[in-house]
Amino acid sequence: MGCIENKSSPATNTDSDFNAWDEMQPRFPEKTPKDRRNGAHVKDADLPPEGVYLPNNNYQAPHMKSPEYVQLSTAAAITLGIMGGRMYGCECTRCLNLLLTYPEGCRANCAYCGLARHREADRDYADRNFIRVDWPAVPMAEIIDIVAQDPENSPFHRMCISMITHPRSEQDTFTVLEQWTDKIDPDAIPVSILSNPTTMTREDVQKTRDLGADIFTVALDAATPDLFDRTRGKGVQSPHKWSKYWEILEDAKDIFGPQKFGAHIIVGMGETEHEVLNLVQDLVDLGGHSHMFCFFPEQGSLMDHLPATPRDQWRRVQLARYLIDYRGVRVDQMRFDELGRVTDYGLPESELSDVVEEGIAFRTSGCPGKFQDDISACDRPYGDSPPSDIASYPFQPKKRDMKKIRRQLEIPVRVE
Ligand code: SF4
């Protein structure tokens, strides 16, 4: 395959310069036929797995389960050398993103997510796209064998275990983490946990720390309680609760300590720029970081009919978030219009221009690697946009990229 890109690339919202709440209503999930529920299709066929499984909905997915099997991003599979292909603008990814896997899949139904439960009606779990790419399933032992050959010189600066909503996800996360740290020194390749708070306790958070995890993150995703409920809770028959996510986030703050915890946030699902940046500030005030994603209508998700986040909204939030997270600017120094859009970043023009010029603010945000604190190991190539219209740059933006970014930032906010 060539560079990783989802087949369909819906346009961004061209009518408006931000994705407003009223326009961003997810579809309601349809009922799944009984013979497709809980991975019945895969469990009934019970095909034994044989090595690496490359997602293909034309084949019957084998019966694969964590902790023996995990899925990994297409970028990680290419970097590891178990899949061919090239990625636009980057030779490799710096983060080995792993995803627990089960025939039943994730039991939650988040509206923006390609892994959501409602998809079992037409697609086996191992065949579902997630953040725009396929996730091959690979025996965990095989991944460890490859990386353990030379961890110090590995292209990976970090490994991350993504939990999903499943009754076995805590136990299997511990097992995968233990298997990894048995063979690979976590100082050579630190480990992050992308948690699933809904089924977790404080003791579970502590255990991930005791087993050698370095950073603990919570995929809050939605920026406000109402948006959370609409996209991940009652609104889509999904079990998550905002209060439980914050409970685990607070546990992570206590257990992992400053700069070692954070939250994922998706921008452009209907929140205002002011709301999302207030959340960024709250996280910084707690001692943590925000890792941001630009909303992209994932194919097959309950929001695949909705517009991707307009680039000017995304660039404003991306820049403001970077200033709050890494440059000590506070949200209350910034100014917003009556629709919550950033109109002033709270920095003198020349200082702001220097930060823009550096370009780091527009790179993918996430847990750090070995370069510097504000450069994420987790570069997720094209996880939130096609390469033709990059939202999060998985590489240092070049001259022509900066020209485009500046143009996108210069789109004036319409003050009515
Ligand atoms: S819990 Fe995570 S993996 Fe499961 S549907 Fe929600 S966002 Fe997707």
Coordinates of C-alpha atoms and ligand atoms in Angstrom, one line a residue:
M1 CA 0.0 0.0 0.0
G2 CA 1.1 3.6 -0.4
C3 CA 0.8 6.3 2.2
I4 CA -2.0 5.6 4.7
E5 CA -5.2 7.3 3.8
N6 CA -8.8 6.4 4.4
K7 CA -10.7 5.9 1.2
S8 CA -13.2 8.7 1.5
S9 CA -12.0 12.1 2.6
P10 CA -15.0 14.3 3.4
A11 CA -14.5 18.0 3.0
T12 CA -14.2 20.3 6.0
N13 CA -17.1 22.6 6.8
T14 CA -16.9 25.4 4.3
D15 CA -20.2 27.1 5.2
S16 CA -19.0 28.1 8.6
D17 CA -15.7 28.8 10.4
F18 CA -16.5 26.5 13.3
N19 CA -18.5 23.4 14.1
A20 CA -21.4 24.6 16.2
W21 CA -23.4 22.5 18.7
D22 CA -26.6 22.5 16.6
E23 CA -24.9 21.1 13.5
M24 CA -23.0 18.3 15.2
Q25 CA -25.8 15.9 16.2
P26 CA -24.7 12.2 16.0
R27 CA -27.0 9.6 14.4
F28 CA -28.8 7.3 16.9
P29 CA -27.4 3.7 16.8
E30 CA -29.5 1.1 15.1
K31 CA -30.3 -2.3 16.7
T32 CA -27.8 -5.0 16.0
P33 CA -29.2 -8.4 14.8
K34 CA -28.8 -11.1 17.5
D35 CA -26.5 -13.3 15.5
R36 CA -24.0 -10.4 15.2
R37 CA -23.9 -9.3 18.8
N38 CA -20.9 -9.7 21.1
G39 CA -18.7 -11.0 18.4
A40 CA -20.9 -14.1 17.8
H41 CA -19.9 -14.1 14.1
V42 CA -16.2 -14.6 15.0
K43 CA -16.8 -16.9 18.0
D44 CA -19.1 -19.2 16.1
A45 CA -16.6 -19.6 13.2
D46 CA -13.8 -20.0 15.7
L47 CA -11.0 -19.8 13.1
P48 CA -7.6 -20.2 14.8
P49 CA -5.3 -17.2 14.2
E50 CA -2.1 -17.7 12.3
G51 CA 0.5 -14.9 12.9
V52 CA -0.3 -11.4 11.7
Y53 CA -3.9 -10.7 10.6
L54 CA -4.3 -7.8 8.1
P55 CA -7.8 -6.3 8.3
N56 CA -10.0 -7.3 5.4
N57 CA -13.7 -7.3 5.7
N58 CA -14.0 -9.9 2.9
Y59 CA -12.4 -12.5 5.1
Q60 CA -13.7 -14.1 8.2
A61 CA -11.7 -12.5 11.1
P62 CA -9.9 -15.2 13.2
H63 CA -10.7 -15.7 16.9
M64 CA -8.0 -13.4 18.4
K65 CA -7.9 -12.1 22.0
S66 CA -5.6 -10.1 24.2
P67 CA -3.3 -10.5 25.9
E68 CA -1.9 -13.0 23.3
Y69 CA -2.9 -10.7 20.5
V70 CA -3.0 -6.9 20.2
Q71 CA -3.8 -4.6 17.3
L72 CA -1.4 -1.9 16.3
S73 CA -1.7 1.2 14.1
T74 CA -0.8 0.9 10.4
A75 CA 2.1 3.4 11.1
A76 CA 3.4 1.2 13.9
A77 CA 3.1 -1.9 11.7
I78 CA 5.1 -0.2 8.9
T79 CA 7.7 1.0 11.3
L80 CA 8.0 -2.4 12.9
G81 CA 8.5 -3.9 9.4
I82 CA 5.5 -6.3 9.5
M83 CA 3.6 -4.4 6.9
G84 CA 4.9 -2.7 3.7
G85 CA 4.1 0.9 2.7
R86 CA 5.2 4.5 3.1
M87 CA 3.8 7.5 4.9
Y88 CA 3.7 10.9 3.4
G89 CA 6.4 13.2 5.0
C90 CA 7.7 10.7 7.6
E91 CA 9.8 7.6 7.6
C92 CA 8.3 6.1 10.7
T93 CA 6.2 6.7 13.7
R94 CA 7.9 7.3 17.1
C95 CA 5.1 5.7 19.1
L96 CA 4.2 2.0 19.1
N97 CA 0.4 2.3 19.6
L98 CA -1.2 -0.9 20.8
L99 CA -4.9 -1.6 21.1
L100 CA -6.3 -4.5 23.1
T101 CA -8.5 -6.8 21.0
Y102 CA -11.4 -9.2 21.5
P103 CA -14.0 -10.7 19.2
E104 CA -16.7 -8.8 21.3
G105 CA -14.7 -5.6 20.7
C106 CA -15.3 -2.4 22.6
R107 CA -18.6 -2.4 24.5
A108 CA -19.0 1.3 24.3
N109 CA -20.7 3.2 21.5
C110 CA -18.9 6.6 21.2
A111 CA -20.4 8.5 18.3
Y112 CA -17.1 9.6 16.7
C113 CA -15.3 6.3 17.0
G114 CA -14.7 3.6 14.4
L115 CA -14.4 0.9 17.1
A116 CA -17.9 1.5 18.5
R117 CA -20.2 -1.3 19.4
H118 CA -22.9 -0.5 16.9
R119 CA -20.5 -1.5 14.1
E120 CA -20.7 -5.1 15.0
A121 CA -23.8 -5.2 12.8
D122 CA -21.6 -5.1 9.7
R123 CA -18.0 -5.4 10.6
D124 CA -15.9 -7.7 12.8
Y125 CA -13.9 -5.9 15.5
A126 CA -10.5 -6.7 14.0
D127 CA -11.6 -5.2 10.6
R128 CA -12.8 -1.8 11.9
N129 CA -11.0 1.4 11.0
F130 CA -9.9 3.6 13.9
I131 CA -8.6 7.2 13.6
R132 CA -8.8 6.7 9.8
V133 CA -6.5 3.7 9.5
D134 CA -6.6 -0.1 9.7
W135 CA -5.1 -1.8 12.8
P136 CA -3.5 -5.2 12.0
A137 CA -3.6 -7.8 14.7
V138 CA -0.3 -9.3 15.8
P139 CA 0.9 -11.7 18.5
M140 CA 2.2 -9.6 21.4
A141 CA 5.2 -12.0 21.7
E142 CA 6.2 -11.2 18.1
I143 CA 6.2 -7.4 18.7
I144 CA 8.2 -7.8 21.9
D145 CA 10.8 -10.0 20.1
I146 CA 11.3 -7.4 17.4
V147 CA 11.6 -4.4 19.7
A148 CA 13.7 -6.3 22.3
Q149 CA 16.5 -6.9 19.8
D150 CA 17.7 -3.3 20.3
P151 CA 15.5 -1.1 22.4
E152 CA 18.0 1.7 22.8
N153 CA 18.2 2.2 19.0
S154 CA 14.5 1.5 18.3
P155 CA 12.7 4.0 16.1
F156 CA 10.0 4.0 18.8
H157 CA 10.5 6.6 21.6
R158 CA 7.4 5.4 23.4
M159 CA 4.9 2.5 23.6
C160 CA 1.2 3.1 24.5
I161 CA -1.4 0.6 25.5
S162 CA -4.9 1.7 24.5
M163 CA -7.5 0.0 26.7
I164 CA -11.1 -0.3 25.4
T165 CA -14.3 -0.9 27.2
H166 CA -14.3 -4.6 27.9
P167 CA -14.5 -6.7 31.1
R168 CA -11.0 -8.0 30.6
S169 CA -9.2 -4.8 29.7
E170 CA -7.7 -4.1 33.1
Q171 CA -6.2 -7.5 33.6
D172 CA -5.0 -7.8 30.0
T173 CA -3.4 -4.3 30.2
F174 CA -1.4 -5.5 33.3
T175 CA -0.3 -8.6 31.4
V176 CA 0.7 -6.8 28.3
L177 CA 2.6 -4.3 30.4
E178 CA 4.4 -7.0 32.4
Q179 CA 5.3 -8.9 29.3
W180 CA 6.8 -5.7 27.8
T181 CA 8.8 -4.6 30.9
D182 CA 10.1 -8.2 31.4
K183 CA 12.1 -7.9 28.1
I184 CA 12.3 -4.1 27.5
D185 CA 13.7 -1.6 29.9
P186 CA 11.0 1.1 30.3
D187 CA 13.8 3.7 30.6
A188 CA 14.8 2.8 27.0
I189 CA 11.2 3.0 25.7
P190 CA 8.8 4.5 28.3
V191 CA 5.2 3.2 28.4
S192 CA 2.0 5.3 28.4
I193 CA -1.5 4.0 29.3
L194 CA -4.5 5.3 27.4
S195 CA -7.1 4.3 29.9
N196 CA -10.7 3.3 30.0
P197 CA -12.0 4.9 33.2
T198 CA -15.5 3.3 33.0
T199 CA -14.4 0.0 34.4
M200 CA -11.3 1.2 36.4
T201 CA -10.6 1.7 40.1
R202 CA -7.9 3.8 41.8
E203 CA -6.1 0.5 42.6
D204 CA -6.0 -0.3 38.8
V205 CA -4.3 3.1 38.2
Q206 CA -1.8 2.4 40.9
K207 CA -1.1 -1.0 39.5
T208 CA -0.2 0.4 36.0
R209 CA 2.3 2.7 37.8
D210 CA 3.7 -0.2 39.9
L211 CA 4.2 -2.3 36.7
G212 CA 6.3 0.4 35.1
A213 CA 4.0 2.8 33.2
D214 CA 5.4 6.3 32.8
I215 CA 2.4 8.4 31.8
F216 CA -1.3 7.8 32.3
T217 CA -3.9 9.5 30.1
V218 CA -7.6 9.6 30.0
A219 CA -9.5 9.8 26.7
L220 CA -12.0 12.4 27.8
D221 CA -12.5 13.3 24.1
A222 CA -15.5 15.5 24.6
A223 CA -14.8 19.0 26.1
T224 CA -17.9 19.5 28.1
P225 CA -20.3 17.4 30.2
D226 CA -23.2 17.9 27.8
L227 CA -21.1 17.0 24.8
F228 CA -19.7 14.0 26.6
D229 CA -23.2 12.7 27.3
R230 CA -24.3 13.3 23.8
T231 CA -21.4 11.6 22.1
R232 CA -20.3 9.0 24.7
G233 CA -23.1 8.5 27.2
K234 CA -26.8 8.3 27.2
G235 CA -27.1 10.1 23.8
V236 CA -25.8 7.0 22.0
Q237 CA -26.5 4.2 24.4
S238 CA -23.0 4.2 25.6
P239 CA -22.0 3.6 29.3
H240 CA -19.5 6.4 30.0
K241 CA -19.9 9.1 32.6
W242 CA -18.1 12.4 32.7
S243 CA -17.8 12.2 36.5
K244 CA -16.1 8.8 36.4
Y245 CA -13.6 10.0 33.8
W246 CA -12.7 12.9 36.1
E247 CA -12.4 10.6 39.1
I248 CA -9.8 8.5 37.3
L249 CA -8.0 11.6 36.0
E250 CA -7.7 12.8 39.6
D251 CA -6.4 9.4 40.7
A252 CA -3.8 9.6 37.9
K253 CA -2.8 13.1 39.0
D254 CA -2.1 11.8 42.6
I255 CA -0.4 8.5 41.5
F256 CA 1.6 9.6 38.5
G257 CA 2.3 13.2 39.5
P258 CA 2.9 16.4 37.6
Q259 CA 3.5 16.2 33.8
K260 CA 2.9 12.5 33.9
F261 CA -0.9 12.5 33.3
G262 CA -3.2 14.0 30.7
A263 CA -6.4 13.9 28.8
H264 CA -7.2 13.5 25.1
I265 CA -9.6 16.0 23.7
I266 CA -11.3 16.1 20.3
V267 CA -11.8 19.6 18.9
G268 CA -14.8 20.5 16.8
M269 CA -17.6 18.2 17.9
G270 CA -19.8 21.1 19.0
E271 CA -18.0 22.8 21.9
T272 CA -16.9 26.4 21.7
E273 CA -13.2 27.4 21.4
H274 CA -13.6 29.1 24.8
E275 CA -14.9 25.9 26.4
V276 CA -12.2 23.6 25.1
L277 CA -9.4 26.1 26.1
N278 CA -10.9 26.4 29.6
L279 CA -10.5 22.6 29.8
V280 CA -6.9 22.9 28.6
Q281 CA -6.3 25.5 31.3
D282 CA -7.9 23.3 34.0
L283 CA -5.6 20.4 33.0
V284 CA -2.5 22.6 33.2
D285 CA -3.7 24.0 36.6
L286 CA -3.9 20.4 37.8
G287 CA -0.3 19.7 36.5
G288 CA -1.2 17.7 33.4
H289 CA -1.3 18.1 29.7
S290 CA -3.9 18.0 26.9
H291 CA -3.4 15.9 23.8
M292 CA -5.6 17.2 21.0
F293 CA -7.3 15.7 18.0
C294 CA -9.1 17.5 15.2
F295 CA -12.5 16.0 14.7
F296 CA -12.7 13.9 11.5
P297 CA -15.8 12.1 10.4
E298 CA -14.6 8.5 10.8
Q299 CA -16.1 6.2 8.2
G300 CA -18.8 4.0 9.7
S301 CA -19.1 6.0 12.9
L302 CA -22.3 7.7 14.1
M303 CA -20.8 11.1 13.1
D304 CA -19.6 10.1 9.6
H305 CA -22.1 12.4 8.0
L306 CA -20.8 15.5 9.8
P307 CA -18.2 18.1 8.7
A308 CA -14.6 17.8 9.8
T309 CA -13.4 20.7 11.9
P310 CA -12.8 23.8 9.8
R311 CA -9.0 24.5 9.6
D312 CA -9.2 28.0 11.0
Q313 CA -11.1 26.8 14.1
W314 CA -8.5 24.0 14.6
R315 CA -5.5 26.2 14.1
R316 CA -6.8 28.8 16.6
V317 CA -7.3 26.1 19.2
Q318 CA -4.1 24.3 18.4
L319 CA -2.1 27.5 18.8
A320 CA -3.9 28.6 22.0
R321 CA -3.5 25.2 23.5
Y322 CA 0.2 25.2 22.8
L323 CA 0.6 28.6 24.5
I324 CA -1.3 27.4 27.6
D325 CA 0.4 24.0 27.8
Y326 CA 4.0 25.1 27.1
R327 CA 4.4 28.9 27.1
G328 CA 2.7 29.9 30.4
V329 CA -0.1 32.0 28.8
R330 CA -3.4 31.7 30.7
V331 CA -6.8 31.4 29.1
D332 CA -8.0 34.5 30.9
Q333 CA -5.3 36.6 29.1
M334 CA -6.9 35.6 25.8
R335 CA -10.0 37.2 24.3
F336 CA -12.9 35.5 22.7
D337 CA -15.9 36.8 20.6
E338 CA -19.5 36.2 21.6
L339 CA -19.5 32.8 19.8
G340 CA -16.5 31.7 21.9
R341 CA -13.9 32.1 19.1
V342 CA -10.4 33.2 19.9
T343 CA -9.8 36.8 18.8
D344 CA -6.6 37.5 20.8
Y345 CA -4.0 35.0 22.1
G346 CA -2.8 37.2 25.0
L347 CA 0.7 37.7 23.7
P348 CA 2.3 40.6 21.9
E349 CA 2.2 40.3 18.1
S350 CA 6.0 39.7 17.7
E351 CA 6.1 37.0 20.4
L352 CA 3.1 35.3 18.9
S353 CA 4.7 35.4 15.5
D354 CA 7.9 33.7 16.8
V355 CA 5.8 30.8 18.3
V356 CA 3.9 30.4 15.0
E357 CA 7.2 30.5 13.1
E358 CA 8.7 27.6 15.2
G359 CA 5.9 25.4 13.9
I360 CA 5.8 23.0 16.9
A361 CA 2.3 24.2 17.9
F362 CA 1.0 22.6 14.8
R363 CA 2.5 19.2 15.2
T364 CA 0.6 16.3 16.6
S365 CA 0.2 16.6 20.4
G366 CA 0.6 13.7 22.8
C367 CA 3.1 12.1 25.2
P368 CA 6.7 13.2 24.7
G369 CA 9.4 11.2 23.1
K370 CA 13.2 11.7 23.2
F371 CA 13.5 15.0 21.2
Q372 CA 12.0 17.5 23.6
D373 CA 9.1 17.9 26.0
D374 CA 6.8 19.7 23.6
I375 CA 7.4 17.3 20.7
S376 CA 5.1 14.3 20.9
A377 CA 6.4 10.7 20.4
C378 CA 2.8 9.9 19.5
D379 CA 2.7 11.5 16.0
R380 CA -0.3 9.5 14.7
P381 CA 0.3 10.1 11.0
Y382 CA -2.9 11.2 9.4
G383 CA -5.1 10.1 12.3
D384 CA -7.1 13.2 12.1
S385 CA -6.9 14.4 8.5
P386 CA -5.9 13.3 5.0
P387 CA -2.3 14.2 4.0
S388 CA -3.8 16.6 1.4
D389 CA -5.2 18.8 4.2
I390 CA -3.1 18.1 7.3
A391 CA -4.6 19.0 10.7
S392 CA -1.9 17.6 13.1
Y393 CA 1.5 17.5 11.4
P394 CA 3.3 14.3 12.1
F395 CA 6.6 16.0 11.1
Q396 CA 8.1 19.4 11.6
P397 CA 6.1 21.7 9.2
K398 CA 8.2 22.8 6.2
K399 CA 8.3 26.2 4.5
R400 CA 5.3 25.4 2.3
D401 CA 3.4 23.9 5.2
M402 CA 4.0 27.1 7.3
K403 CA 2.7 29.2 4.5
K404 CA -0.5 27.2 4.5
I405 CA -0.8 27.3 8.3
R406 CA -0.3 31.1 8.4
R407 CA -3.0 31.4 5.7
Q408 CA -5.4 29.3 7.8
L409 CA -4.6 31.3 10.9
E410 CA -5.1 34.6 9.1
I411 CA -8.7 33.8 8.2
P412 CA -10.4 36.6 10.2
V413 CA -12.8 35.6 12.9
R414 CA -16.1 37.2 11.9
V415 CA -17.3 39.3 14.8
E416 CA -21.0 39.8 14.2
Ligands
SF4_1 S1 -14.5 3.6 24.6 FE1 -12.8 4.2 23.2 S2 -12.6 2.5 21.8 FE2 -14.6 2.3 22.8 S3 -16.1 3.3 21.4 FE3 -15.4 4.8 23.0 S4 -13.7 5.9 22.0 FE4 -14.0 4.0 20.8

